[in-house]
mmCIF file of C-alpha atoms in Angstrom:
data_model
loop_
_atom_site.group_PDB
_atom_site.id
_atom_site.type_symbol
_atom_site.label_atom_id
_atom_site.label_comp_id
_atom_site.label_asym_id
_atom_site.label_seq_id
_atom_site.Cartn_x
_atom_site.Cartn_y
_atom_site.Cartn_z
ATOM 1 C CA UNK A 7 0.381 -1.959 7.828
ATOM 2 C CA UNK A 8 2.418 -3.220 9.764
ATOM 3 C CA UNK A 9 2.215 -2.597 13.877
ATOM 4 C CA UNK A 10 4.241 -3.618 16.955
ATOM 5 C CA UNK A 11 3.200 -2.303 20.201
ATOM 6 C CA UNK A 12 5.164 -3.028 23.249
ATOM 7 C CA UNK A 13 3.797 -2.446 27.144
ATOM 8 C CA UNK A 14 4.281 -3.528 31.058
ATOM 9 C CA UNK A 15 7.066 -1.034 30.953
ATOM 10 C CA UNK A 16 7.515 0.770 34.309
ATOM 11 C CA UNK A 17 9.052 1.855 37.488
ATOM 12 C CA UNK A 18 10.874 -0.763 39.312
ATOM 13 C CA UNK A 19 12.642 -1.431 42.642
ATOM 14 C CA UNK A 20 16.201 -3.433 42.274
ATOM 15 C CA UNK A 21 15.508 -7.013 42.369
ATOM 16 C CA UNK A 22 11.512 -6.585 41.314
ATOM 17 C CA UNK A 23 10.303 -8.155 38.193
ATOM 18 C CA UNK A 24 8.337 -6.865 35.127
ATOM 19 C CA UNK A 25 6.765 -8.843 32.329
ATOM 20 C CA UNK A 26 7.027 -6.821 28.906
ATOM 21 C CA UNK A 27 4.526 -7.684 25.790
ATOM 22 C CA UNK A 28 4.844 -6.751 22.220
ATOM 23 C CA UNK A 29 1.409 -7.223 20.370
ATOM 24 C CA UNK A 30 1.898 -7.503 16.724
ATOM 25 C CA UNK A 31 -0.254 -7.115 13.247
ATOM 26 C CA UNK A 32 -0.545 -6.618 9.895
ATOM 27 C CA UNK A 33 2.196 -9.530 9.298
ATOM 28 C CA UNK A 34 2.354 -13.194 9.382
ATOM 29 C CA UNK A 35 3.736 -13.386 13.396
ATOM 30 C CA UNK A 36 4.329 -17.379 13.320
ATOM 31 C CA UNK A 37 6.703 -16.709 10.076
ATOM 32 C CA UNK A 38 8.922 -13.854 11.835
ATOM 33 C CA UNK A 39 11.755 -14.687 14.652
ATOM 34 C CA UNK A 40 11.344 -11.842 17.389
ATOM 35 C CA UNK A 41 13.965 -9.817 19.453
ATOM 36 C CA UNK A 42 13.960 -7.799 22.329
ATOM 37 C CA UNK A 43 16.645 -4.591 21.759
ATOM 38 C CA UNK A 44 17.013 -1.681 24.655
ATOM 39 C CA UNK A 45 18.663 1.240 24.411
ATOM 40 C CA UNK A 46 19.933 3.146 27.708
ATOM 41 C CA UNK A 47 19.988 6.614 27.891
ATOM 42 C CA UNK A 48 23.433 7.668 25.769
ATOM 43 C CA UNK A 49 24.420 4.375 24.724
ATOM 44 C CA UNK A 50 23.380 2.456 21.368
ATOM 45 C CA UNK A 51 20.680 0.187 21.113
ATOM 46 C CA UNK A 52 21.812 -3.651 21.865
ATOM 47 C CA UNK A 53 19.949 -6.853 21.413
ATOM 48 C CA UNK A 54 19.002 -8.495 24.232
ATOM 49 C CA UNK A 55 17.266 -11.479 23.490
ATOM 50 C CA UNK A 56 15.929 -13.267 19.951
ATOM 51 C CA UNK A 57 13.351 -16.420 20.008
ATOM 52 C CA UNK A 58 13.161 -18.332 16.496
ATOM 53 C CA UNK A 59 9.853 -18.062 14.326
ATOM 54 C CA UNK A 60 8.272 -21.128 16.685
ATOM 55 C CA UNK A 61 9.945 -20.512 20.003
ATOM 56 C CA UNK A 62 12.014 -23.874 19.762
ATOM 57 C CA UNK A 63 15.021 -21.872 20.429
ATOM 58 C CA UNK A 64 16.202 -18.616 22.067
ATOM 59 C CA UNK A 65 19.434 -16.434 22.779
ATOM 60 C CA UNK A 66 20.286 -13.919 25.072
ATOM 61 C CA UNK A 67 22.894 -11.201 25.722
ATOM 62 C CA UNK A 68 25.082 -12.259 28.673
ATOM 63 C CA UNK A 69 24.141 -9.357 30.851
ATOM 64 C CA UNK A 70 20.750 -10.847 31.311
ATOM 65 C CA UNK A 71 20.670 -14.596 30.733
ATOM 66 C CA UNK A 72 19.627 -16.480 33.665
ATOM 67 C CA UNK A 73 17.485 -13.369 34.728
ATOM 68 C CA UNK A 74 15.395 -12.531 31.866
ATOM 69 C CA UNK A 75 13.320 -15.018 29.667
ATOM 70 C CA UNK A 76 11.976 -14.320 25.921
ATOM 71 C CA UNK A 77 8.706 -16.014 24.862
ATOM 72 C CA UNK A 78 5.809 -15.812 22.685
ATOM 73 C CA UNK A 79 2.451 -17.072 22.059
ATOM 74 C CA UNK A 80 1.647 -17.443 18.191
ATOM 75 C CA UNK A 81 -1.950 -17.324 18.667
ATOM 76 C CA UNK A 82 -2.027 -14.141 20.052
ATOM 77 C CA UNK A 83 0.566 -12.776 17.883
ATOM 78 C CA UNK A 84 2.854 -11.970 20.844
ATOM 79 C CA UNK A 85 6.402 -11.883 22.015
ATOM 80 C CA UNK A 86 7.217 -11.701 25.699
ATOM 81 C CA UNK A 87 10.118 -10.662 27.807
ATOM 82 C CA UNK A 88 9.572 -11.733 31.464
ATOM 83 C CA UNK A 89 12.491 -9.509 33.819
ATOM 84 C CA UNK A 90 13.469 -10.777 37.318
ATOM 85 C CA UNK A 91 16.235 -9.645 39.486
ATOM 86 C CA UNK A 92 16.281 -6.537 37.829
ATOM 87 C CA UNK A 93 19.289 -3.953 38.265
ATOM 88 C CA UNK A 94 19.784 0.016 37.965
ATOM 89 C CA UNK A 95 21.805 -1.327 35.068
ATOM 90 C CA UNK A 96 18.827 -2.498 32.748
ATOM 91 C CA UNK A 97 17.029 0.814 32.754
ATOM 92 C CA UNK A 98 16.556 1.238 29.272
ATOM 93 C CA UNK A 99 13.534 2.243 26.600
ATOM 94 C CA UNK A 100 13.130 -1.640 25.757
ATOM 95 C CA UNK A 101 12.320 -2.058 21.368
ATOM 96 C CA UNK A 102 10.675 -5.208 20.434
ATOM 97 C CA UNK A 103 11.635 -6.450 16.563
ATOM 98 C CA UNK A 104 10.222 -9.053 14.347
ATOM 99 C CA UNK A 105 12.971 -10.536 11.324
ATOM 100 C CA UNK A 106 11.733 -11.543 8.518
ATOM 101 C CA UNK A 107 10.426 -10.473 4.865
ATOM 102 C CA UNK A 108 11.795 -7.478 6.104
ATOM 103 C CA UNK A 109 11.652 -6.346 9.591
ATOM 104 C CA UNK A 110 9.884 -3.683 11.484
ATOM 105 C CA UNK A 111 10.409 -2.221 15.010
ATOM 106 C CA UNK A 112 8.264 -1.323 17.787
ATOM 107 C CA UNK A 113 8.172 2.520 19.743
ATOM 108 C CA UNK A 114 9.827 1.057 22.851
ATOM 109 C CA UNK A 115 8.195 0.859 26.605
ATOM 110 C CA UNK A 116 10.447 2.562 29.161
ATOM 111 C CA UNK A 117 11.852 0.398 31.944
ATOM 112 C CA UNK A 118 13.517 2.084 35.139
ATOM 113 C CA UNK A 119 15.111 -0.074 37.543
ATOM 114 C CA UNK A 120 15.427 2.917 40.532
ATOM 115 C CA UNK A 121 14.897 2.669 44.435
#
C-alpha cells in the first residue's frame, strides 16, 4: 500500500533552519506532483508549497516564499522542504501529499519554532 513518511521535524529557535523529508512507496513517485500542507494548532490545514511530478516547477504560499524551498529527488522517492528564517508563526504539524491517480497523505512531523 501506499506509504508517506515525513521526518526532521523538531524544536527550533526563531531564525534556525530545519530540512523536512517525506519518503514515499508503494506508488509510482516520478508520476505524482508533491505538496507540503501544515496545520497550526486550531487553524485548518493550508498548503504551503507544491513541486510538479519532475521538479521543473514549484509554488509556494506567500507566507513562506523566499524562506522555504520544496524539492525532491525521484530516485529516492523523496520530497523535501528545506525551512530557513523560521518564525513562531510556522509552528505547525507539517503533512506531506502526493497528487495523482488519487492522492494519499502523510501523518505529519511536528515543527515548533519557540525560543
Amino acid at each position: 500500500q501506499v506509504q508517506l513518511v515525513e521526518s526532521g521535524g523538531g524544536l527550533v529557535q526563531p531564525g534556525g533552519s530545519l530540512r523536512l523529508s517525506c519518503a514515499a512507496s508503494g506508488l509510482t513517485f516520478s508520476r505524482y506532483a508533491m505538496s507540503w500542507y501544515r496545520q497550526a494548532p486550531g487553524k485548518e490545514r493550508e498548503l504551503v508549497a507544491t513541486i510538479t511530478s519532475a521538479g521543473g516547477s514549484t509554488n509556494y504560499v506567500d507566507s513562506v516564499r523566499g524562506r522555504f524551498t520544496i524539492s525532491r529527488d525521484n530516485a529516492k522517492n523523496t520530497v523535501y522542504l528545506q525551512m530557513n528564517s523560521l518564525k513562531a508563526e510556522d509552528t505547525a504539524v507539517y503533512y506531506c501529499m502526493a497528487i495523482g491517480i488519487g492522492f494519499y497523505w502523510g501523518k505529519g512531523t511536528l515543527v515548533t519554532v519557540s525560543s
